[in-house]
mmCIF file of C-alpha atoms in Angstrom:
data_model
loop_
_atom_site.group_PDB
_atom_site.id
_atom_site.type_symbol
_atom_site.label_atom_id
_atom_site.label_comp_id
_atom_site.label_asym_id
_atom_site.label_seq_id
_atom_site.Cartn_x
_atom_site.Cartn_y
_atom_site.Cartn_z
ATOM 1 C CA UNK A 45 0.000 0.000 0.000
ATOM 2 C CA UNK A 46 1.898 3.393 -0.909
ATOM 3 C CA UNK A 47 2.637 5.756 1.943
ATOM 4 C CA UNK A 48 0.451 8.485 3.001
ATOM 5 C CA UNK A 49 1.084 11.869 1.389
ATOM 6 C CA UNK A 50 1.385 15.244 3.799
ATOM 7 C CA UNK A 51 -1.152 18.189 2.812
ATOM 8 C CA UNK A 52 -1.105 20.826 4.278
ATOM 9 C CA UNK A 53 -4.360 23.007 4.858
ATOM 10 C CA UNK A 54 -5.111 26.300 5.364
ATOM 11 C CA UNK A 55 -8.280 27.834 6.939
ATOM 12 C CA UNK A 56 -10.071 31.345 6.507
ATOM 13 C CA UNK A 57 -11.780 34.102 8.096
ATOM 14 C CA UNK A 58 -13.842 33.035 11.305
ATOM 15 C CA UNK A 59 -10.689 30.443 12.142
ATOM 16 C CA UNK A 60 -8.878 33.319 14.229
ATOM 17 C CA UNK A 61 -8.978 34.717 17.429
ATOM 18 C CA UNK A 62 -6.545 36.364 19.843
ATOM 19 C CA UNK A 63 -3.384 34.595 21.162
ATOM 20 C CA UNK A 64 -3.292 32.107 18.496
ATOM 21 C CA UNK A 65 -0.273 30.713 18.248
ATOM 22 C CA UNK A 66 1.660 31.887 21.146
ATOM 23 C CA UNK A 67 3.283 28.891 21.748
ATOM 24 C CA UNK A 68 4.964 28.792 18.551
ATOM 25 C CA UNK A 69 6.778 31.785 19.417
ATOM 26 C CA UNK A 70 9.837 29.254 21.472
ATOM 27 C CA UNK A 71 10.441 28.126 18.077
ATOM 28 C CA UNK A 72 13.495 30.461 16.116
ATOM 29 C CA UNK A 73 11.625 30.055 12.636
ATOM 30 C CA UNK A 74 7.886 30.567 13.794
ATOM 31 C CA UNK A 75 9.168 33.818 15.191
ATOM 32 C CA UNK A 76 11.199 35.212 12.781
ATOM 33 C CA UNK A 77 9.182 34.758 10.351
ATOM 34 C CA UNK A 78 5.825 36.480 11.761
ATOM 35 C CA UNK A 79 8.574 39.114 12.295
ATOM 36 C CA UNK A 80 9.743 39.793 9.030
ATOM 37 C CA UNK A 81 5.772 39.420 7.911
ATOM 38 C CA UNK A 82 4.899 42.006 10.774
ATOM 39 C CA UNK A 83 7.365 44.642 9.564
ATOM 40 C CA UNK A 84 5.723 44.575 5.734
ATOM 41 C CA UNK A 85 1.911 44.576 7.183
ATOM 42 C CA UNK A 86 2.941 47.324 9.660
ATOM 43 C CA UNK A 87 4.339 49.157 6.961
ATOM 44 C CA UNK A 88 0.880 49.173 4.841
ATOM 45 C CA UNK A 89 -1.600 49.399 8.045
ATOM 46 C CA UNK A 90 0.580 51.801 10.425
ATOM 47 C CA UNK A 91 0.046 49.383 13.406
ATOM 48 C CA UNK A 92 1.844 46.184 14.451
ATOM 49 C CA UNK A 93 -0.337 42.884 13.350
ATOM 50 C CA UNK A 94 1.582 40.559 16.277
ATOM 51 C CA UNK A 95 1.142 43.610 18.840
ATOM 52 C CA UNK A 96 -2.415 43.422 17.965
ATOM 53 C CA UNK A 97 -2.716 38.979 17.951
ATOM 54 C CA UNK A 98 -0.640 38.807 21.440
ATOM 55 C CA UNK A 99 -2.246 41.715 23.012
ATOM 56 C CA UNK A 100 -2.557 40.702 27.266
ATOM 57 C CA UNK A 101 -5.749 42.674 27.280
ATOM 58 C CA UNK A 102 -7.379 39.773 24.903
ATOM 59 C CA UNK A 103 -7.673 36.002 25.721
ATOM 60 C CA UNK A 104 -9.148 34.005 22.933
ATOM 61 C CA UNK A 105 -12.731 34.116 23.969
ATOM 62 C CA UNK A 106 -12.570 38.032 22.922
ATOM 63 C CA UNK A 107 -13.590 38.196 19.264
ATOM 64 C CA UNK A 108 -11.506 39.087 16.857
ATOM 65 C CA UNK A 109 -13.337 40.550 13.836
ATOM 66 C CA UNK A 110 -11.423 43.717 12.336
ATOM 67 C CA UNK A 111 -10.782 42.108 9.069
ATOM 68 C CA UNK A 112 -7.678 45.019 8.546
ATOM 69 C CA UNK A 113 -5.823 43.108 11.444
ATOM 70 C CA UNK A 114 -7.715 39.582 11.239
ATOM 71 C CA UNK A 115 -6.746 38.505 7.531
ATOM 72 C CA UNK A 116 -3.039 39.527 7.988
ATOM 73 C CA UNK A 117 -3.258 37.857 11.100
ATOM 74 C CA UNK A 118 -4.654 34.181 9.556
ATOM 75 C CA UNK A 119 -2.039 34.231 7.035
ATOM 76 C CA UNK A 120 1.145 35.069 9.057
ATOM 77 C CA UNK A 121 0.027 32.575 11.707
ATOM 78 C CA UNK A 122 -0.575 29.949 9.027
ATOM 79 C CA UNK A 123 2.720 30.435 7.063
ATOM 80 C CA UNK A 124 5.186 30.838 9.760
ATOM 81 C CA UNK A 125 3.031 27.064 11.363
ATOM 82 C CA UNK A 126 4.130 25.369 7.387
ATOM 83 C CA UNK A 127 8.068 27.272 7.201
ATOM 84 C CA UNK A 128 8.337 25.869 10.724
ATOM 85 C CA UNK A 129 6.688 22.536 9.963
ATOM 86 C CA UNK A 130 8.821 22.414 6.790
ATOM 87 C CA UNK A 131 12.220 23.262 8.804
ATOM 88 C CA UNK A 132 11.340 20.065 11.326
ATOM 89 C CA UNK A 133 11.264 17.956 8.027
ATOM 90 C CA UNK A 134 7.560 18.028 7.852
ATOM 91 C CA UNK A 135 7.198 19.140 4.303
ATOM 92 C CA UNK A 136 4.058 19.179 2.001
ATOM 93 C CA UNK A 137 3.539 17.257 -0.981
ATOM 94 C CA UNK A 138 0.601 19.094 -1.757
ATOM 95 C CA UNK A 139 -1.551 21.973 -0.748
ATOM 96 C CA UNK A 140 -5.516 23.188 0.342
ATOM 97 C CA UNK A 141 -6.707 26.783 0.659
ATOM 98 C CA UNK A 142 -10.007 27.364 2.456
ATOM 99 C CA UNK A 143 -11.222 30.638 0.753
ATOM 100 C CA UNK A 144 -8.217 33.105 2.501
ATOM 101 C CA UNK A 145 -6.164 30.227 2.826
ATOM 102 C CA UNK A 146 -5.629 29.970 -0.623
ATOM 103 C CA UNK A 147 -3.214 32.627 -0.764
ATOM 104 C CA UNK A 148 -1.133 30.762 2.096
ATOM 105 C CA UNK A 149 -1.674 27.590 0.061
ATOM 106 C CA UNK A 150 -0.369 29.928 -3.497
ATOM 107 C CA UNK A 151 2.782 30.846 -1.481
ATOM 108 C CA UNK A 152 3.720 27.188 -0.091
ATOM 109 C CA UNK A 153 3.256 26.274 -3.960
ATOM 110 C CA UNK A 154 5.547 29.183 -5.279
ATOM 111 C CA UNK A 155 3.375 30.701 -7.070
ATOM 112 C CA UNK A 156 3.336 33.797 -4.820
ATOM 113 C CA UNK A 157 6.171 34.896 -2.470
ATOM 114 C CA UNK A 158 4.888 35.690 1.353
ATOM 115 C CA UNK A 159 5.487 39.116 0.568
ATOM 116 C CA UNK A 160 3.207 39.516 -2.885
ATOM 117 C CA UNK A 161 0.590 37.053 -1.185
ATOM 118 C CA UNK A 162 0.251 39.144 2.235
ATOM 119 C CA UNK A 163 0.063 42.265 0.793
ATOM 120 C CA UNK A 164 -2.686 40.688 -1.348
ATOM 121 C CA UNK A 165 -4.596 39.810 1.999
ATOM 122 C CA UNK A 166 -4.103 43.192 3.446
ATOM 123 C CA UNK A 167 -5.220 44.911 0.029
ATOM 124 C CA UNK A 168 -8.726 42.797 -0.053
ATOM 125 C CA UNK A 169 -9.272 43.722 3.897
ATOM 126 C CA UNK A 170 -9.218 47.258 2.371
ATOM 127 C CA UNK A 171 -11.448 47.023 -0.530
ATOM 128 C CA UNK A 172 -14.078 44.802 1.367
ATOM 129 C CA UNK A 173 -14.100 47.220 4.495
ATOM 130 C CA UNK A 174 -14.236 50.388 1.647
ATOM 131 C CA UNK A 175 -16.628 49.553 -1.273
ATOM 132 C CA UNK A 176 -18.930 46.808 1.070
ATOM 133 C CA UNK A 177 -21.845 47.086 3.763
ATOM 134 C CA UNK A 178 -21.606 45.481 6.586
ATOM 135 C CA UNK A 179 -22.980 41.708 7.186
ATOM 136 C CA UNK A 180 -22.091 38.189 8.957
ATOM 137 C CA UNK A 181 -21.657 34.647 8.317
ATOM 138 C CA UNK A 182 -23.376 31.648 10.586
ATOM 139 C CA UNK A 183 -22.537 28.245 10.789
ATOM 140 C CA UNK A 184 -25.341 26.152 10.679
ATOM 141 C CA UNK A 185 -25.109 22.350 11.984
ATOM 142 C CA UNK A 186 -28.320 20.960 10.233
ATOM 143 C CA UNK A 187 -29.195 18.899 6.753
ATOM 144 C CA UNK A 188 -27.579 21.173 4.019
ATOM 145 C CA UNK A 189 -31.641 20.809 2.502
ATOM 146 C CA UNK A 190 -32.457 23.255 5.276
ATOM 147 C CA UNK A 191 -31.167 26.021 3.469
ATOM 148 C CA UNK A 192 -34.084 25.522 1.183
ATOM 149 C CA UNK A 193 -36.623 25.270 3.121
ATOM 150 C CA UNK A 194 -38.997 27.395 2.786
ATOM 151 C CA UNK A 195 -40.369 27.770 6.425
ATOM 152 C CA UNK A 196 -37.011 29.099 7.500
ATOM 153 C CA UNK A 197 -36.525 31.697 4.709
ATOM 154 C CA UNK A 198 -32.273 31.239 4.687
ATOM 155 C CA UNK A 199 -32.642 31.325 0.622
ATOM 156 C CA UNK A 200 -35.033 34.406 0.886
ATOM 157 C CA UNK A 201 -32.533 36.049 3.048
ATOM 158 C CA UNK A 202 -29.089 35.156 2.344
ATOM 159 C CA UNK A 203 -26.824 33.003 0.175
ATOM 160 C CA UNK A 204 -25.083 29.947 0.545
ATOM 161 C CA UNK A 205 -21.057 30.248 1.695
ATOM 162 C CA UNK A 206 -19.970 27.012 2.179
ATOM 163 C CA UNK A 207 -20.969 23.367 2.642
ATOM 164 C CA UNK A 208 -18.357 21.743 4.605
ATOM 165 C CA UNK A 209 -20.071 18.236 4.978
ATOM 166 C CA UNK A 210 -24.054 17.211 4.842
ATOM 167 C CA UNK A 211 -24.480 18.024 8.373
ATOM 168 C CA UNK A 212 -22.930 21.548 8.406
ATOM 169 C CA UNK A 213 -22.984 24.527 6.113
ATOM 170 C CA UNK A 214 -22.367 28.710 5.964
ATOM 171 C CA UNK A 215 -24.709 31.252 5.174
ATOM 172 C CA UNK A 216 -23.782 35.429 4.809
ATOM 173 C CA UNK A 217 -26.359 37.801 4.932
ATOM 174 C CA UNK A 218 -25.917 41.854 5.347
ATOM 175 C CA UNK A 219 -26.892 42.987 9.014
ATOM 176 C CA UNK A 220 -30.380 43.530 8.373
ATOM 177 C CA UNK A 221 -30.724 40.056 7.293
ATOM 178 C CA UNK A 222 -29.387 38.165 9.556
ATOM 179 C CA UNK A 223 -31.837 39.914 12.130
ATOM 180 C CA UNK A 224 -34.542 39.251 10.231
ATOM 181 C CA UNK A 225 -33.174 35.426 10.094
ATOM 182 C CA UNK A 226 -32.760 35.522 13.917
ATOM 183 C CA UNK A 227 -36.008 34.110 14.951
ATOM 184 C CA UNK A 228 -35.666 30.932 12.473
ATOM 185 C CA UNK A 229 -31.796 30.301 13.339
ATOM 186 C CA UNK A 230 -32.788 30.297 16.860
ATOM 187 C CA UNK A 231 -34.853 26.411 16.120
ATOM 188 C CA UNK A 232 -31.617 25.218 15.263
ATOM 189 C CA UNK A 233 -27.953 24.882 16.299
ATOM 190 C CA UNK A 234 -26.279 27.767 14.743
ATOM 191 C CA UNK A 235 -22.891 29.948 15.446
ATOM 192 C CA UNK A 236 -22.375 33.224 14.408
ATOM 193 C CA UNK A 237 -18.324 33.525 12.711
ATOM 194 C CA UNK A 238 -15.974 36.447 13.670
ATOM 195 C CA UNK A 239 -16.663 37.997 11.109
ATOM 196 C CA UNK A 240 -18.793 41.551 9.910
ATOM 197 C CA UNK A 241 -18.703 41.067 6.395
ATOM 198 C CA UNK A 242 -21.106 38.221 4.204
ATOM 199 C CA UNK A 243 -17.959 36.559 2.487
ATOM 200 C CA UNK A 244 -18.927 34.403 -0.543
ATOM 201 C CA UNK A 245 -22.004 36.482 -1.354
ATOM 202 C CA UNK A 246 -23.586 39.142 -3.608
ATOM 203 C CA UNK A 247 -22.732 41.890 -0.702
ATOM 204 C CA UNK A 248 -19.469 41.918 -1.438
ATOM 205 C CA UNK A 249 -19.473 42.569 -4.874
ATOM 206 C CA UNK A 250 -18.882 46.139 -4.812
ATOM 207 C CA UNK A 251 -14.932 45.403 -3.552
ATOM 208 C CA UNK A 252 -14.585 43.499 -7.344
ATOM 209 C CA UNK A 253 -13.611 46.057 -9.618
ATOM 210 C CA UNK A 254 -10.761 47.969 -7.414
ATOM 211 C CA UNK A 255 -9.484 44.267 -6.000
ATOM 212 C CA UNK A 256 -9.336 43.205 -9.442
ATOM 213 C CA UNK A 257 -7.594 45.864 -10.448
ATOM 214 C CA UNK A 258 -4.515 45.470 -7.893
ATOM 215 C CA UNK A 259 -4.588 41.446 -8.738
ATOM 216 C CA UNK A 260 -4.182 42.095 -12.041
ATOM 217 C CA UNK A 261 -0.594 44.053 -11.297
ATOM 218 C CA UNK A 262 0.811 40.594 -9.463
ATOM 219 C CA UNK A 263 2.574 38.117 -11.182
ATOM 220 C CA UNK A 264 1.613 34.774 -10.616
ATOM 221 C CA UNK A 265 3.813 31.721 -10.883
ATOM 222 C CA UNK A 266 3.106 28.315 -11.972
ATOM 223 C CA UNK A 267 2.906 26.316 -8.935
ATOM 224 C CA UNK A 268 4.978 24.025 -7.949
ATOM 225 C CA UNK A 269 3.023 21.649 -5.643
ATOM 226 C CA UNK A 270 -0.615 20.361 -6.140
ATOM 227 C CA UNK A 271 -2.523 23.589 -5.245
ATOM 228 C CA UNK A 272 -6.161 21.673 -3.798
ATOM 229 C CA UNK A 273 -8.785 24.918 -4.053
ATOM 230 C CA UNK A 274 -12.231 24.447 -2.214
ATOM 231 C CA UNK A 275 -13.968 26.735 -4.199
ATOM 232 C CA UNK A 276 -14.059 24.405 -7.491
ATOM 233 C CA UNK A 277 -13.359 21.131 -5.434
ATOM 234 C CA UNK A 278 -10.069 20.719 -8.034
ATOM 235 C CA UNK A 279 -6.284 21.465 -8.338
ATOM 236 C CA UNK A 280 -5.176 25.133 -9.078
ATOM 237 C CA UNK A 281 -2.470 24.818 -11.988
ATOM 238 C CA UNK A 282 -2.872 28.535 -12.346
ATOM 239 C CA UNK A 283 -3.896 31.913 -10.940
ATOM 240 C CA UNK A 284 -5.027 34.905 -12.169
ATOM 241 C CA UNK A 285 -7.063 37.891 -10.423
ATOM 242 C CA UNK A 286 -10.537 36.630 -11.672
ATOM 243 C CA UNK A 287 -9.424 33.260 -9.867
ATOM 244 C CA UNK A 288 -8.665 34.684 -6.825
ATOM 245 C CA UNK A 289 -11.486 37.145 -6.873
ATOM 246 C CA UNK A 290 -13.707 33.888 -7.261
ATOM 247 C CA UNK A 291 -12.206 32.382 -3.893
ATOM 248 C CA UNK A 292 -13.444 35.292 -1.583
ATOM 249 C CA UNK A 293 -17.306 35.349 -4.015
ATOM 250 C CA UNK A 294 -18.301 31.934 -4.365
ATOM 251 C CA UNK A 295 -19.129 29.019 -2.610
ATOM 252 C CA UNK A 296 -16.705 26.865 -0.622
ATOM 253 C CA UNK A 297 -16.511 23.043 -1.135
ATOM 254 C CA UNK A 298 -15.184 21.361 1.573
ATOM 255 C CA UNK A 299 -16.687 17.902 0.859
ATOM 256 C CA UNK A 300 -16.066 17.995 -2.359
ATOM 257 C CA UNK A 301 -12.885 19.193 -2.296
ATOM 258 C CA UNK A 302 -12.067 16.011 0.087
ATOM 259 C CA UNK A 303 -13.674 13.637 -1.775
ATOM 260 C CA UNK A 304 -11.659 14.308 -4.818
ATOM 261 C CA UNK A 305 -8.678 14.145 -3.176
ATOM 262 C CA UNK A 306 -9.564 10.773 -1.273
ATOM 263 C CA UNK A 307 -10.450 9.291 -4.421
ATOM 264 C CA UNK A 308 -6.441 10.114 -5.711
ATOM 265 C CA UNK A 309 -4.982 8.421 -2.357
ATOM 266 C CA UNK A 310 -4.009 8.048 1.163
ATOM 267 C CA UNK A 311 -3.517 11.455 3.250
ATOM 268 C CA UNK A 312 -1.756 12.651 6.411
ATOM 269 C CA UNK A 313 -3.671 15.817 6.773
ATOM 270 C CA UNK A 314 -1.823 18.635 8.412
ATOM 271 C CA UNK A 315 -4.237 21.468 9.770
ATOM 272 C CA UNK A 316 -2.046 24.706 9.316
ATOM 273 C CA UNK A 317 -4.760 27.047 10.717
ATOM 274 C CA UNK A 318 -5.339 28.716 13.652
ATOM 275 C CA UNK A 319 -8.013 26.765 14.953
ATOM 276 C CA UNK A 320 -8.014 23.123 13.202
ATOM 277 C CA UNK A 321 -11.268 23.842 11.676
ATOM 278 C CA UNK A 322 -10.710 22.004 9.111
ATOM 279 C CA UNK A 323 -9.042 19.155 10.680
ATOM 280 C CA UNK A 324 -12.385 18.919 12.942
ATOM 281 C CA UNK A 325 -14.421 18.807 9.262
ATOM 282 C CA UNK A 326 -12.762 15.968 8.214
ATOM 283 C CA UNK A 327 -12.640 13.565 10.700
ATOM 284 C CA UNK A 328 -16.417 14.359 10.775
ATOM 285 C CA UNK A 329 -15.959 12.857 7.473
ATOM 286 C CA UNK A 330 -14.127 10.476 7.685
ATOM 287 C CA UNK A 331 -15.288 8.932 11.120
ATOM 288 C CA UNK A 332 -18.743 8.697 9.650
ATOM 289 C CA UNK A 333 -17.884 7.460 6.578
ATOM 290 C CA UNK A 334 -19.331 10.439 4.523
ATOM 291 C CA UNK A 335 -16.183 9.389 2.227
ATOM 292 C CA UNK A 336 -15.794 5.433 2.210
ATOM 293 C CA UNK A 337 -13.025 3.511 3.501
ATOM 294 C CA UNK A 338 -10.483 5.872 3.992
ATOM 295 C CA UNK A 339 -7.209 5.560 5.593
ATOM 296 C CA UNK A 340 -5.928 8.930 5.540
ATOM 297 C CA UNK A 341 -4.667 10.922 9.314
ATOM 298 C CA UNK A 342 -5.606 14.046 10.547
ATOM 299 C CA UNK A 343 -3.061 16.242 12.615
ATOM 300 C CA UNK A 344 -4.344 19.483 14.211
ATOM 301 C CA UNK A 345 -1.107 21.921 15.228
ATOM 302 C CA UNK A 346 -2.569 25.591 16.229
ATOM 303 C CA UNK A 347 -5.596 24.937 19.570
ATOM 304 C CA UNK A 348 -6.452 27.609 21.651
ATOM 305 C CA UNK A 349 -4.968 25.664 24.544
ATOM 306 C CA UNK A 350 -1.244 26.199 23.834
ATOM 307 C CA UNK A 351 -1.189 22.373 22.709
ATOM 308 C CA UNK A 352 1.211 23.537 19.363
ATOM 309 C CA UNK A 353 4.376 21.619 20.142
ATOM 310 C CA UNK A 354 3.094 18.389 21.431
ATOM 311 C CA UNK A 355 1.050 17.785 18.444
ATOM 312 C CA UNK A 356 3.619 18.643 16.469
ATOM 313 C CA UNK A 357 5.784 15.893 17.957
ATOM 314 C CA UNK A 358 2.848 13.668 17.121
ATOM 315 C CA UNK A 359 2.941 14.332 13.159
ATOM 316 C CA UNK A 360 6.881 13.847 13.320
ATOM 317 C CA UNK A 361 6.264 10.105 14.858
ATOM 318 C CA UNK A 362 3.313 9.500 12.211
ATOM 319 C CA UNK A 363 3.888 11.552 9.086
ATOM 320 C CA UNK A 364 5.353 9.472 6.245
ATOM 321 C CA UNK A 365 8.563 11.999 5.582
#
């Protein structure tokens, strides 16, 4: 039976949230990195991103939803976890972006540097928080079919983010919305993300033209590891700004996404975000055999209970490299 191959995922907005990461910090590349990241995003925003993460006034029960400092935030915290990963010997043989984690995903490929790709975060913070109103997203842990129903009104009233597995799916709505939703998302179990803008909807539209426009001065690479994108379930072989436009407007396919790759092999799945969201989506899938007969492994790295180093001692025991 061929050995498990390493991916390496990375999460988006609603996976972050103050402190994250903090253990990391004993380790020479973790910190150096979110260093040298730190000085380019405090030279575009005018305000330290790390000050702003480690800040002793927050724990991580404070929300964290200023997408200005949040987006930098998720993608420093996620590349400096893969560099330092990489320098243990842990190294990717392929990648998966979660809507913002693509662009951590484009840099482990090559086909942006951390530079290009960060300032590419920091310069879609700006447009949404410029040209859009406004909204939310809510996670929803019901039949995927409820977002059609038409006693709870989610269709009438906002648009479907993300389907991460049968059992649990995203909706964004603008403010005015969502309260009008309240009442029906109150008869089920529902969270409400970090975050006060309806990603992967039409309210975000108005951000399109100027973010286009900056994408459209980058260079992208060809990449130079299988680039796994949950917004068309396939590999990436290329970029281009209407591509990554697409991965902060559309719908996100986690299941799919999965499924596609399970059908190519046998995985040890490395959760590079802040939270292991994504991690905790797939061994819901897996475990309940949403995808059949799998032998893949999941590793979480980043908790909010400082449990970083010990489970990354666990994927250097189990991970095939």
């Amino acid at each position: 039976m061929a050995e498990r191959q390493n991916v390496f995922l990375f999460s988006g907005q609603g996976s972050q949230y103050y402190q994250m990461g903090k253990s990391l910090f004993q380790i020479p590349v973790f910190k150096q990195t979110m260093h040298d990241l730190d000085q380019v995003a405090e030279s575009l925003l005018g305000e330290s991103v790390i000050a702003h993460i480690y800040n002793s006034k927050y724990s991580f029960k404070d929300t964290f939803d200023q997408i200005h400092l949040s987006h930098p935030a998720i993608f420093m915290v996620e590349i400096a976890t893969a560099y330092t990963l990489i320098s243990m010997g842990i190294k990717p043989d392929s990648v998966l972006g979660y809507s913002l984690g693509m662009f951590a995903a484009a840099t482990l490929a090559g086909s942006l540097t951390a530079e290009e790709a960060l300032r590419a975060v920091i310069e879609q913070a700006r447009c949404i928080e410029q040209y859009c109103p406004e909204g939310g997203m809510v996670a929803i842990v019901e039949d995927t079919q409820l977002f059609q129903d038409a006693h709870y009104q989610l269709s009438k009233y906002s648009e479907l983010a993300a389907i991460n597995f049968d059992t649990h799916f995203v909706i964004s709505a603008s403010n005015h919305d969502l309260n009008r939703l309240e009442p029906a998302l109150k008869e089920f179990t529902s969270q409400k993300l970090p975050v006060t803008y309806a990603f992967h909807s039409h309210w975000i539209e108005g951000a399109k033209e100027p973010y286009l426009e900056y994408l459209k001065s980058i260079y992208f690479k060809v990449p130079q590891l299988p680039m796994w994108c949950c917004k068309s379930g396939s590999i990436e072989t290329r970029y281009s700004a209407e591509k990554l436009w697409s991965l902060v407007r559309e719908p996100i396919l986690f299941k799919k996404t999965i499924s596609n790759l399970e059908s190519r092999g046998r995985y040890n799945y490395i959760d590079c975000g802040p939270s292991s969201t994504l991690v905790t989506f797939l061994k819901y899938l897996l475990s309940n055999n949403l995808i059949s007969h799998s032998t893949s492994k999941c590793f979480p790295i980043i908790t909010p209970y400082a449990t970083e180093i010990k489970n990354i001692e666990r994927i250097k025991e189990n991970s095939a490299h």
